[in-house]
Coordinates of C-alpha atoms in Angstrom, one line a residue:
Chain A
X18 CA -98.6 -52.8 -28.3
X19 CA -97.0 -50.2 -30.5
X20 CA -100.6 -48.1 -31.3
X21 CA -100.8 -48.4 -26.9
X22 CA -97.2 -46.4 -27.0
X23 CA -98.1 -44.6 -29.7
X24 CA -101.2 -43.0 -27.7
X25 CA -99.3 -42.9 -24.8
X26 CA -96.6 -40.9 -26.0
X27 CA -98.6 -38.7 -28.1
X28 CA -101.4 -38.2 -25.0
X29 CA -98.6 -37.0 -22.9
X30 CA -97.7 -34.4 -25.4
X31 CA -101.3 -33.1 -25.5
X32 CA -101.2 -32.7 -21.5
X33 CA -98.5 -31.0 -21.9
X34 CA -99.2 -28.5 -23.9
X35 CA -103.0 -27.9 -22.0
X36 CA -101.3 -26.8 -19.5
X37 CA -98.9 -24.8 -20.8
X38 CA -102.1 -22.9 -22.3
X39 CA -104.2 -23.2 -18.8
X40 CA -101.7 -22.0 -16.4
X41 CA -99.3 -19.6 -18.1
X42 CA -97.9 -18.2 -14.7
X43 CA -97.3 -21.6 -13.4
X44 CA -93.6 -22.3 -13.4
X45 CA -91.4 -19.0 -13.3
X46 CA -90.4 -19.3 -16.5
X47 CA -93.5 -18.7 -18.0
X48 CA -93.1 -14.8 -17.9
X49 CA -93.3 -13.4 -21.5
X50 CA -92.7 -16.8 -23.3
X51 CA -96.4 -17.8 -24.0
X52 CA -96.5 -18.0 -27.4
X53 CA -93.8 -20.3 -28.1
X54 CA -92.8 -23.9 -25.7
X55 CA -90.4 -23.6 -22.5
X56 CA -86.9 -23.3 -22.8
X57 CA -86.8 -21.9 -26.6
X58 CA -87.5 -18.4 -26.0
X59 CA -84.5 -18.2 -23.4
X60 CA -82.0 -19.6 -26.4
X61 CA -83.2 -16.7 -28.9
X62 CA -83.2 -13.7 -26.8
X63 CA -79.9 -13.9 -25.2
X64 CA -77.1 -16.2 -26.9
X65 CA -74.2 -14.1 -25.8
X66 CA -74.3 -16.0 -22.4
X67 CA -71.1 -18.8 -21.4
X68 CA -73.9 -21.3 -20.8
X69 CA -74.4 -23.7 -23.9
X70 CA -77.0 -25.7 -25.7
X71 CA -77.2 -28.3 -22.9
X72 CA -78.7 -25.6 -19.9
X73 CA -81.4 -24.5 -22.0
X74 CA -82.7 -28.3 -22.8
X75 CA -82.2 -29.5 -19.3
X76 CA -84.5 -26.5 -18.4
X77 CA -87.4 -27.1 -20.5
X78 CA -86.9 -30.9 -19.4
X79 CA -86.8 -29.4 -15.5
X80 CA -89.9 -27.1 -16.5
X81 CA -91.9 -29.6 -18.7
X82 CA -91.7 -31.9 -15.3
X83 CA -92.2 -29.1 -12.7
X84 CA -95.6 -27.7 -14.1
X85 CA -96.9 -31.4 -14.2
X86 CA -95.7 -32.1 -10.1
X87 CA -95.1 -29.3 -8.3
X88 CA -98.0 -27.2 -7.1
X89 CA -96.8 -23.2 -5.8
X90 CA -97.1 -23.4 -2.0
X91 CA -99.2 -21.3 -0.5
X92 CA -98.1 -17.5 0.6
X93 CA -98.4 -18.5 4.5
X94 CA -96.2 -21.5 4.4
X95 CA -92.2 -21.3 4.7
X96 CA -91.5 -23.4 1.6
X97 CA -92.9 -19.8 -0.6
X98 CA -90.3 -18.0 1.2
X99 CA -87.9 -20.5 0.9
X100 CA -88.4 -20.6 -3.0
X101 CA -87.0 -16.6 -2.9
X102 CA -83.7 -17.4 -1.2
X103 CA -82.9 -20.5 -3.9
X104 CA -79.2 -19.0 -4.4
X105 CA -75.9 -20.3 -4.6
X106 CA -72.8 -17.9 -3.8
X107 CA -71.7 -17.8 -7.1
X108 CA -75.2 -17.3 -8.4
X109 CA -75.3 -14.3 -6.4
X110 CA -72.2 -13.0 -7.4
X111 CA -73.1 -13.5 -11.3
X112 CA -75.8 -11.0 -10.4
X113 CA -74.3 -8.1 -8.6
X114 CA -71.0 -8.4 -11.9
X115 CA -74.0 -8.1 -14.5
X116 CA -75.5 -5.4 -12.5
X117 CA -72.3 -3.8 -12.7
X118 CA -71.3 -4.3 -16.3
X119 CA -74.4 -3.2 -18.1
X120 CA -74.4 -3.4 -21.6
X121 CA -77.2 -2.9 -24.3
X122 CA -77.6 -6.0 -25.8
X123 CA -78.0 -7.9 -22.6
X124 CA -80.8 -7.6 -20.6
X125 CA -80.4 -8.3 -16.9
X126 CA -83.9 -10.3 -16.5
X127 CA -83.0 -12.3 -19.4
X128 CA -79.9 -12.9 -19.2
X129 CA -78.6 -13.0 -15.5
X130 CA -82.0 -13.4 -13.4
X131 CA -82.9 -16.3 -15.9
X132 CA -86.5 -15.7 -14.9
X133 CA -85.4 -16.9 -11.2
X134 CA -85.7 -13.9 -9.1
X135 CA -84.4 -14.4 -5.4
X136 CA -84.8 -12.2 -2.5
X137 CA -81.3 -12.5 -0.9
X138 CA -79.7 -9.7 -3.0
X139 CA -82.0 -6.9 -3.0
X140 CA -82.4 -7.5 0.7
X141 CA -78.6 -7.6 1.7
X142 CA -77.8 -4.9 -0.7
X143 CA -80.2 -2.7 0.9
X144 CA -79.1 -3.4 4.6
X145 CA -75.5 -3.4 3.3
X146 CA -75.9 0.2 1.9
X147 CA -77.8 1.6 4.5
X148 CA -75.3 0.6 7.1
X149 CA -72.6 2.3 4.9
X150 CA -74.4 5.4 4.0
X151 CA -74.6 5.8 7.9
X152 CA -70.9 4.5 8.7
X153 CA -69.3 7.0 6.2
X154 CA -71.3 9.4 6.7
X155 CA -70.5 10.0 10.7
X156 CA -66.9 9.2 9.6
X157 CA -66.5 12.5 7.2
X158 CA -67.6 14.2 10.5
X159 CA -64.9 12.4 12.6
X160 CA -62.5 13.3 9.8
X161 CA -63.8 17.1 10.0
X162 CA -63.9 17.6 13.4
X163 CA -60.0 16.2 13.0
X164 CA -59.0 19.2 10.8
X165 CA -61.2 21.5 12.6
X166 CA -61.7 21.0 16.2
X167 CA -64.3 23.2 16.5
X168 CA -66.7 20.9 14.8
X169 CA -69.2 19.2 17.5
X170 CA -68.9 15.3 16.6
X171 CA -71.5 13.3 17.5
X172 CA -72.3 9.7 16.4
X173 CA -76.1 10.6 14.8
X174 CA -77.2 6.8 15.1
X175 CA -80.8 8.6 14.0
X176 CA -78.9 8.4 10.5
X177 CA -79.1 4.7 10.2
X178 CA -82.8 4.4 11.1
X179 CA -83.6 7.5 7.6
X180 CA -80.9 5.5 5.4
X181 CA -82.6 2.8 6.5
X182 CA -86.4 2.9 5.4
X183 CA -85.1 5.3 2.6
X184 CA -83.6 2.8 0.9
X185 CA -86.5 -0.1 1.8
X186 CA -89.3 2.3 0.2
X187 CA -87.1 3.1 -2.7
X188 CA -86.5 -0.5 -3.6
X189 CA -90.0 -1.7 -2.9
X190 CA -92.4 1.0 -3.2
X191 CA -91.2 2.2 -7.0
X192 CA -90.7 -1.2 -8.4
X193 CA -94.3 -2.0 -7.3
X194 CA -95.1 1.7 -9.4
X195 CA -93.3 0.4 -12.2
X196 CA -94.9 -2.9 -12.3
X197 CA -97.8 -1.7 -11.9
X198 CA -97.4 0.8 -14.4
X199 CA -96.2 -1.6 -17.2
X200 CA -99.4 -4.2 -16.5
X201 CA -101.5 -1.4 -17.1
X202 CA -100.2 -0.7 -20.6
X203 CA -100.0 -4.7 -21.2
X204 CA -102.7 -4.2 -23.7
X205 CA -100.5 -2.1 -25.9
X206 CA -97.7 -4.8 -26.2
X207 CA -98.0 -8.2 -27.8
X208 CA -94.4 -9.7 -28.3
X209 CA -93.5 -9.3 -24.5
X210 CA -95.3 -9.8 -21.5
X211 CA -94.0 -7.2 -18.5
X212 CA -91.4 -8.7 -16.0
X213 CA -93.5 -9.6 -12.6
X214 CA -93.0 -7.8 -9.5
X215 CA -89.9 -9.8 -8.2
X216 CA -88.0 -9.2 -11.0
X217 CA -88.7 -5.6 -11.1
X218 CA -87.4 -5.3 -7.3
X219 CA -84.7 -7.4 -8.4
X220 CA -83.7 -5.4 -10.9
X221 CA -83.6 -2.3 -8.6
X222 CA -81.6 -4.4 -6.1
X223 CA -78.9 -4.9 -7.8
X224 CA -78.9 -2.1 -9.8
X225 CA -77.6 -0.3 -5.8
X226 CA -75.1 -2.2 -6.0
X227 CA -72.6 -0.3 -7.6
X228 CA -73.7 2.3 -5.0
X229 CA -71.6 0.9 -2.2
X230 CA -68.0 1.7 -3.1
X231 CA -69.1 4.4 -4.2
X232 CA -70.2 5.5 -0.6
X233 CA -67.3 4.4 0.6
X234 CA -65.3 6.6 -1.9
X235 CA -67.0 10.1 -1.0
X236 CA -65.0 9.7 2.2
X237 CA -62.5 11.6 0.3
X238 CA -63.1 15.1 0.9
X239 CA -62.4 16.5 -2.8
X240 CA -65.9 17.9 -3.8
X241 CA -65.5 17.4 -7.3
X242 CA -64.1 13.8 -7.1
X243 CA -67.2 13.2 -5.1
X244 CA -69.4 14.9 -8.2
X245 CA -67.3 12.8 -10.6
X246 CA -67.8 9.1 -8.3
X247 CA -71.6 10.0 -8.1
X248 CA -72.3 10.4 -11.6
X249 CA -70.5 7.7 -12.9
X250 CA -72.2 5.5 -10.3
X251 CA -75.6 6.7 -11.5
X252 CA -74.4 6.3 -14.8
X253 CA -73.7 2.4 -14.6
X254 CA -76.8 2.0 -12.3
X255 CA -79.3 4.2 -14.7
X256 CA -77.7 2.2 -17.7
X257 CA -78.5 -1.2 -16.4
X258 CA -82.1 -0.3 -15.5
X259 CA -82.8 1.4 -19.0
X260 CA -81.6 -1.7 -20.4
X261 CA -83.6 -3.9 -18.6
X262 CA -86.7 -1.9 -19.5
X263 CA -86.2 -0.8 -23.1
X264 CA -87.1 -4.1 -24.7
X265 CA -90.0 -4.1 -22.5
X266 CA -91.2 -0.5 -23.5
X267 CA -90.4 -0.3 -26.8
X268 CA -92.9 -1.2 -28.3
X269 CA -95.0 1.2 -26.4
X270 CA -96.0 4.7 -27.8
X271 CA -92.7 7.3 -28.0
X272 CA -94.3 9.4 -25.5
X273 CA -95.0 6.4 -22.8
X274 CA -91.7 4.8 -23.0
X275 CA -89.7 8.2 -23.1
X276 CA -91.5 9.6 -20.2
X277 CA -91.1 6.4 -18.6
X278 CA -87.7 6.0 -18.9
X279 CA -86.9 9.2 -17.8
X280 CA -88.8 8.8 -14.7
X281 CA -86.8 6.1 -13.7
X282 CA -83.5 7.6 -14.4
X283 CA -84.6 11.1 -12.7
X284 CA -86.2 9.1 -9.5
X285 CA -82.7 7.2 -9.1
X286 CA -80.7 10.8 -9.3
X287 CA -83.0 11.9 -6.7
X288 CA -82.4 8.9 -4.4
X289 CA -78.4 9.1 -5.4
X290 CA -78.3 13.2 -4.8
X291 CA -80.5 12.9 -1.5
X292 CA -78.4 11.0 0.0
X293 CA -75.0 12.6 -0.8
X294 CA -76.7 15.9 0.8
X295 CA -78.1 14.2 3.5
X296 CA -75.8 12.0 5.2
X297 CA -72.4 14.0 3.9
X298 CA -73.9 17.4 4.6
X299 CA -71.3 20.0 4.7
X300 CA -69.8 21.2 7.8
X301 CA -72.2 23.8 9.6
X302 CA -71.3 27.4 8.9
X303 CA -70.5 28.4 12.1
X304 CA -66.9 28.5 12.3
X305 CA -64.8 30.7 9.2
X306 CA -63.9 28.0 6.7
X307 CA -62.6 28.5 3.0
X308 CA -66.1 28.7 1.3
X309 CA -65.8 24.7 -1.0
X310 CA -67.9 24.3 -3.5
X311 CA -70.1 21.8 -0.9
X312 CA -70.5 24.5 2.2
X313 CA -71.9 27.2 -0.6
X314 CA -74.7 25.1 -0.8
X315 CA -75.6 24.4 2.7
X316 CA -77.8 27.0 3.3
X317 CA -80.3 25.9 0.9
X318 CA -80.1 22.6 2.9
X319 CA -83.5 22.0 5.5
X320 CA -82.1 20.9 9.1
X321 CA -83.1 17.1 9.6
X322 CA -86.0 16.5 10.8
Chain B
X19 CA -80.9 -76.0 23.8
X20 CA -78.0 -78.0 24.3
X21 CA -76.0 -79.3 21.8
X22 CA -73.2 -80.8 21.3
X23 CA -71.6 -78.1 23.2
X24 CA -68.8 -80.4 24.7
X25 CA -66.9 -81.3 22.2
X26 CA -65.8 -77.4 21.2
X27 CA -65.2 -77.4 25.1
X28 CA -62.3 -80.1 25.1
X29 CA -60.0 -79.4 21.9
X30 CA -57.7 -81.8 22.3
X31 CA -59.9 -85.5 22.5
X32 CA -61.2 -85.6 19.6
X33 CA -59.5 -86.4 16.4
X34 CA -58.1 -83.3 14.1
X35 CA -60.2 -81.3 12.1
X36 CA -59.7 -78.0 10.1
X37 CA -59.4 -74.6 11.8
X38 CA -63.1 -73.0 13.0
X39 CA -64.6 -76.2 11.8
X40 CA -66.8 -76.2 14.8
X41 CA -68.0 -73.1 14.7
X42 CA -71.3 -74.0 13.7
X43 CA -72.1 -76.6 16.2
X44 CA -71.2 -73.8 19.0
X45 CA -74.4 -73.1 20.7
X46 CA -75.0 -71.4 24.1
X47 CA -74.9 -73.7 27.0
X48 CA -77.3 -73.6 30.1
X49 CA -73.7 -73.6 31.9
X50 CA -72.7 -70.3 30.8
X51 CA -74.6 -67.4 32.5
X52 CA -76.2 -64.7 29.7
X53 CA -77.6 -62.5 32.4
X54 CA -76.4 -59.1 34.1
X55 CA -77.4 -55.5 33.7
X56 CA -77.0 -53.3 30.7
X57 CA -76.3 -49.9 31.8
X58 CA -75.4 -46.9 29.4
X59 CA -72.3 -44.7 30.2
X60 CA -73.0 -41.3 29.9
X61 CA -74.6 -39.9 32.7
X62 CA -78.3 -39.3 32.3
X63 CA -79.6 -35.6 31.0
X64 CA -80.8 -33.6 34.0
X65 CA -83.9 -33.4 33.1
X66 CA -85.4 -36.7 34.5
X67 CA -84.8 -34.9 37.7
X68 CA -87.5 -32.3 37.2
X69 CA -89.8 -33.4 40.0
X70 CA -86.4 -33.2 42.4
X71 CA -85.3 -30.0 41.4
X72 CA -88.3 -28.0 43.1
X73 CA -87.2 -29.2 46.5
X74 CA -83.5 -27.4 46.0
X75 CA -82.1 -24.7 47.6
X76 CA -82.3 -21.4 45.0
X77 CA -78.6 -21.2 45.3
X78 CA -78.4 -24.6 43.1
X79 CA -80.7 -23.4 40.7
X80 CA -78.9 -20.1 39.6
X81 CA -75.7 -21.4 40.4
X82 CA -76.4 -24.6 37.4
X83 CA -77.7 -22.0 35.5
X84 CA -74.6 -19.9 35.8
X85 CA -71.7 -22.2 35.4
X86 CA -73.9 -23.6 32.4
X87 CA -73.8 -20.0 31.1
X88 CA -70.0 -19.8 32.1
X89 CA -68.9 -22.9 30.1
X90 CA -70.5 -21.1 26.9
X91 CA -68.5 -18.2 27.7
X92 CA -65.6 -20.6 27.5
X93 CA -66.3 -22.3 24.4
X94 CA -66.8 -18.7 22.5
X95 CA -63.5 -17.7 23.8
X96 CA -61.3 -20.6 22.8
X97 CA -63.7 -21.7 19.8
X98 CA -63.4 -24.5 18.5
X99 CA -65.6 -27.1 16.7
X100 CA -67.9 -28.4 19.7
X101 CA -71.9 -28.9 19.3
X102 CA -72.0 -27.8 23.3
X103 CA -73.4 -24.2 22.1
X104 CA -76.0 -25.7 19.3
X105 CA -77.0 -29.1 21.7
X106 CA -77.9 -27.2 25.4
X107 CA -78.7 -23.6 24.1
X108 CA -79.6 -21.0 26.4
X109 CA -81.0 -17.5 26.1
X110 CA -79.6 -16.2 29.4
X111 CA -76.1 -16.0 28.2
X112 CA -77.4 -13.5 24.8
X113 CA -79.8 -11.6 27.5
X114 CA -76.9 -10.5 30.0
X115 CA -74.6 -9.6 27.5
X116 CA -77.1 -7.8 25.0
X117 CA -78.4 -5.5 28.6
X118 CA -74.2 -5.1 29.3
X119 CA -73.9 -3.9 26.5
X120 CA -76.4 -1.7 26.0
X121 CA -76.5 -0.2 29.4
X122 CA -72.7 0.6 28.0
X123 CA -73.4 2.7 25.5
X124 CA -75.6 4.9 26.8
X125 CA -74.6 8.2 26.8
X126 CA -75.7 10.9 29.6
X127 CA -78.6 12.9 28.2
X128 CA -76.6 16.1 28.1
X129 CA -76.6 15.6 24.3
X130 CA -79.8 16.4 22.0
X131 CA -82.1 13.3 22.0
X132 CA -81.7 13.4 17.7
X133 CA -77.9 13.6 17.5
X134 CA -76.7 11.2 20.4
X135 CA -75.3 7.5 20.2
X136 CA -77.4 5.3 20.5
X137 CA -80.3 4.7 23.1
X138 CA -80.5 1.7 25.4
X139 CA -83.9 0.4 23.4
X140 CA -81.6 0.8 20.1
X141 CA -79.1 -1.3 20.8
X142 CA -81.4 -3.9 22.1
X143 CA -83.5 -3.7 18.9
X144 CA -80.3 -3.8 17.2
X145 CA -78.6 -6.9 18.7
X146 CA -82.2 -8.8 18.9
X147 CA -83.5 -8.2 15.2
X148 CA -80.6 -8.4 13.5
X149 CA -79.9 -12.1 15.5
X150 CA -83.3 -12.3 14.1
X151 CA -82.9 -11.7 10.8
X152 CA -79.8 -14.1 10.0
X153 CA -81.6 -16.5 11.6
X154 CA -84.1 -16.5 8.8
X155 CA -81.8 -15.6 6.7
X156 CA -80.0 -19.1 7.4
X157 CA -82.9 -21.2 7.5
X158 CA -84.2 -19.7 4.4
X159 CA -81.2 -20.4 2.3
X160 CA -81.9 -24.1 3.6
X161 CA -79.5 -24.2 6.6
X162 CA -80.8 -26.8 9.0
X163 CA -80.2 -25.1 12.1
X164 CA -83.0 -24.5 14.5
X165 CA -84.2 -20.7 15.7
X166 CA -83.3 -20.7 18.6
X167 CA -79.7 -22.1 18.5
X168 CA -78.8 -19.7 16.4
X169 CA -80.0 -17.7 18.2
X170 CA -78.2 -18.5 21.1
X171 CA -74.9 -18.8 19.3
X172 CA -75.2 -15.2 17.8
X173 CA -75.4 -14.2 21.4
X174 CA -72.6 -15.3 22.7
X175 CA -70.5 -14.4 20.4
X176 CA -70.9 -11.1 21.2
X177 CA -69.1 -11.9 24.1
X178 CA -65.9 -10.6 22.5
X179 CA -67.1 -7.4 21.6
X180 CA -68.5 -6.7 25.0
X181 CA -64.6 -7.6 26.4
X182 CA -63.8 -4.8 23.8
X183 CA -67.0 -2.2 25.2
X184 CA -65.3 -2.5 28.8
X185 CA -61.8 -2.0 27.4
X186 CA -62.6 0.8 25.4
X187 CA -64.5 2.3 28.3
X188 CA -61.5 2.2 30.3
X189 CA -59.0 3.8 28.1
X190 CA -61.9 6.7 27.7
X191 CA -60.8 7.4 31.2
X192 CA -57.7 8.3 30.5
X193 CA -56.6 11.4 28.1
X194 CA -57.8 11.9 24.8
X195 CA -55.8 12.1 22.1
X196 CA -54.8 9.7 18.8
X197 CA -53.0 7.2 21.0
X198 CA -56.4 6.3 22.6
X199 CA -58.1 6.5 19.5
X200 CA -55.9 3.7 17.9
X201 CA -55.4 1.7 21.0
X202 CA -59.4 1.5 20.9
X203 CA -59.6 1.0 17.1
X204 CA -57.1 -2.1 17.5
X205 CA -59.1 -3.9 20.1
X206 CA -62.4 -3.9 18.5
X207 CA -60.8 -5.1 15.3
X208 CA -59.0 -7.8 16.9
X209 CA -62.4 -8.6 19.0
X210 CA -64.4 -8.3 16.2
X211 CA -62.7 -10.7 14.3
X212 CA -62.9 -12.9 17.0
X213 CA -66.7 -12.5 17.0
X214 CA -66.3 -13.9 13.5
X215 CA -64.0 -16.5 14.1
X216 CA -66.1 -17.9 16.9
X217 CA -69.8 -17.6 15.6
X218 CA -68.8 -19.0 11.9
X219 CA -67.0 -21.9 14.1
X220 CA -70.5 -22.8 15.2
X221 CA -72.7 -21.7 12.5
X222 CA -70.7 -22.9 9.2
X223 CA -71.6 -26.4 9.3
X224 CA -74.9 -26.2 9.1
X225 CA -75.6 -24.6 6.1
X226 CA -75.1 -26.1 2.5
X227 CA -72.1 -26.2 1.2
X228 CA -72.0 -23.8 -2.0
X229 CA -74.2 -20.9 0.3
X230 CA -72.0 -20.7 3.3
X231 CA -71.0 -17.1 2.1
X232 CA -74.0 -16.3 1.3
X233 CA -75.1 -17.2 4.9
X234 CA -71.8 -15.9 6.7
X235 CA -72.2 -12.4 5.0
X236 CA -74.8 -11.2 7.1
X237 CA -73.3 -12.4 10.6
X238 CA -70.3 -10.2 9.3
X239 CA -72.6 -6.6 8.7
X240 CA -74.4 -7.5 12.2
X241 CA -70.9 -7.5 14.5
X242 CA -69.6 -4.9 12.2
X243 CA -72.0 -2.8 13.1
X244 CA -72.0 -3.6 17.0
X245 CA -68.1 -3.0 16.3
X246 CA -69.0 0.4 14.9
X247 CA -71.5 1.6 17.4
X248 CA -68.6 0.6 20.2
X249 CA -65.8 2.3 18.4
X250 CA -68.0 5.9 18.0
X251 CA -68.8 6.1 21.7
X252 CA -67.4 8.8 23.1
X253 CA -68.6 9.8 27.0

């Protein structure tokens, strides 16, 4: 009876760690963590989290039984979708505060995403920022016209439908560069495996965040208080993607992850100084206002398309 | 099978005995009728009428159809918790006020195509994806709500705001100036926050308990931009 358990126990173990080795993208922890079990990675990388010793072994416990039952649903059924959107509130709101507060020991995959990427966030952020790129910028018009009445107001709804796929492409189209980008130097790196796609769009979800108020603060016509808003905001958001990626890239050549990181933060400028020209273009020159730092540049500006 | 059904029938011949004690020799005599007709209260769902309802006049038809869209209109305007929305939905109620609405905001065509409000296709895009799009949004965050009711209670609830499109147009007609401007500014917000009041009336319950902000959020950016695109529209 005891040699039966005795097999029993130590069979299981076995079956367990076969498929750990057959199937490393199985479970969405997997990720980087191949060389070592589930669960123990996550404990070494990031202890500075509130969560305690507890989390971590009830997750390998939860892992170690959802490789062995649960199978990935397929991509045309609703259950895959469903597995995106798997937030609670305060999950969500953990998130968007650690996208906000980056600092350089933590990094946002790790420690906040916990290897559970979710949809919701990016998604809403992006519809939520478009709206208010559009909102604010017809309202510095209204407030315009208000001080100048010779202004022509009109409500430019066109401006939601640009801010609109703007933003989508930018959150999708350069975190699937990126991605792509970092698989193809895989080879280079052998302590950490690249983040997959969702975490990478993630990332660049949240990282908008801190976007918003700002938005809502270049309503105040001071041009340099809108120069000072906009770089602090790229600051923060810059920051908390360059710590997300530098333990990735590290270990790459200096050249690679220099030129890399530099194309993320210069590609996020662009997006962040495009819009502030686009949607809060200076007033048109046509009637005989002060000449602000702002209208001095309009003539370089292209008429919308 | 009759027992000895008489002696619980006559309590006071036979000699005393405990309280219930016969109880178990009570059995159903062939004296006492057990027969009649079961019929359930609530008056039977129109629909096993179907084959009658192709010899009515038309005027019955549309006129069901419209005081069932009416009573909606009701329950969106004095919400309270009722399942009369989510059990009979309709699309007609969300069809006429989406085309009121839209026909509202268009703007003459003296203005360029590129700079004006919005155009009649907009709006409808506007109202129907977004409705859309919370909709999955809810049932992808597990609320067990079906498509279309949801549908149909987004709708309606922009009942208010299309109270606050006619207002606003009628205070256009009168002078500009910041009076009208505020006057209009205070009716959308009250309307709007009726919008939110009612649909989150309907639409809370369904959804699990620790992601009903994450599900009401969205309902919020749609009216608030419907609100917006009302409050810009200038003739």
């Amino acid at each position: 009876m005891m040699a039966a358990a005795d097999e029993l126990a130590f069979h299981e173990f076995e079956e367990a760690s076969d498929l750990l080795a057959e199937t490393p993208d199985a479970a969405t922890t997997s990720g980087s963590n191949q060389l070592t079990p589930q669960g123990h990675v996550a404990v070494a990388v990031d202890s500075g989290g509130s969560y305690g010793a507890e989390e971590e072994v009830e997750e390998s416990d939860r892992t170690a039984l959802l490789q062995e039952e649960k199978q990935q649903p397929g991509f045309w059924t609703f259950g895959y979708y469903q597995s995106f959107f798997d937030v609670d509130t305060s999950q969500v709101l953990d998130r968007i505060r650690g996208s906000l507060l980056p600092r350089p020991g933590h990094n946002f995959v790790r420690h906040h995403l916990r290897n559970r990427p979710d949809l919701y966030g990016p998604f809403w952020i992006c519809a939520t920022l478009a709206f208010v790129l559009a909102v604010t910028g017809n309202l510095t018009l209204v407030l315009a016209q208000r001080r100048d009445p010779s202004i022509h107001y009109s409500p430019q709804f066109h401006k939601v439908t640009v801010a609109g796929v703007t933003i989508y492409c930018y959150v999708w189209l350069v975190p699937l560069a990126l991605w792509a980008f970092l698989r193809w130097r895989k080879g280079v790196r052998e302590r950490m495996g690249p983040y997959t796609f969702l975490e990478t769009v993630c990332v660049y979800g949240y990282s908008l965040f801190v976007f918003i108020p700002t938005v809502v603060l270049w309503l105040i016509p001071v041009p340099w208080l809108q120069w000072l808003f906009g770089g602090l905001a790229l600051a923060l958001s810059a920051a908390s993607l360059v710590f997300t990626l530098w333990p990735v890239v590290r270990e790459d050549t200096r050249l690679v992850a220099a030129v890399l990181l530099s194309t993320v933060v210069l590609l996020h400028a662009l997006l962040a100084v495009g819009c502030k020209f686009y949607f809060f273009q200076p007033l048109p020159l046509a009637h005989p206002a002060p000449p602000t730092q702002a209208a001095s540049l309009s003539p370089d500006l292209p008429p919308p398309p | 099978m009759a027992e000895a059904a008489e002696s619980s029938g006559d309590p006071g011949t036979t000699s005393p005995r405990p309280l219930f004690a016969g109880l178990s020799d009570i059995s159903i005599s062939q004296d006492i009728p057990v027969e009649g007709e079961i019929t359930i209260p609530m008056r039977s769902h129109i629909r096993e009428f179907d084959s009658s309802t192709l010899n009515e006049s038309v005027q019955n038809t549309i006129m069901r159809d419209l005081k069932a869209v009416g009573k909606k209109f009701m329950h969106v305007l004095y919400p309270r918790k009722s399942n009369t929305l989510l059990r009979d939905w309709d699309l007609w109620g969300p069809l006429i006020l989406c085309v009121t609405l839209a026909l509202m905001l268009q703007r003459s065509s003296i203005d360029s195509e590129k700079d004006g409000g919005p155009q009649f296709a907009e709006v409808f895009v506007i109202v129907w994806f977004g409705a859309v799009t919370i909709t999955l949004n809810s049932k992808l965050l597990g609320g067990n709500i079906s498509f279309f009711q949801s549908l149909c209670v987004l709708g309606y609830c922009i009942l208010p705001l299309t109270v606050a499109m006619l207002v606003c147009r009628l205070v256009l007609l009168a002078e500009p100036g910041p009076i009208n401007f505020v006057v209009r500014f205070f009716v959308v917000i009250v309307m709007f926050a009726w919008s939110i009041v009612a649909s989150t009336a309907f639409l809370a319950d369904s959804q699990p308990p620790n992601r009903k902000a994450l599900a009401i959020y969205p309902v919020f950016l749609f009216y608030f931009v419907i609100s917006w695109m009302i409050l810009t529209f200038t003739p």
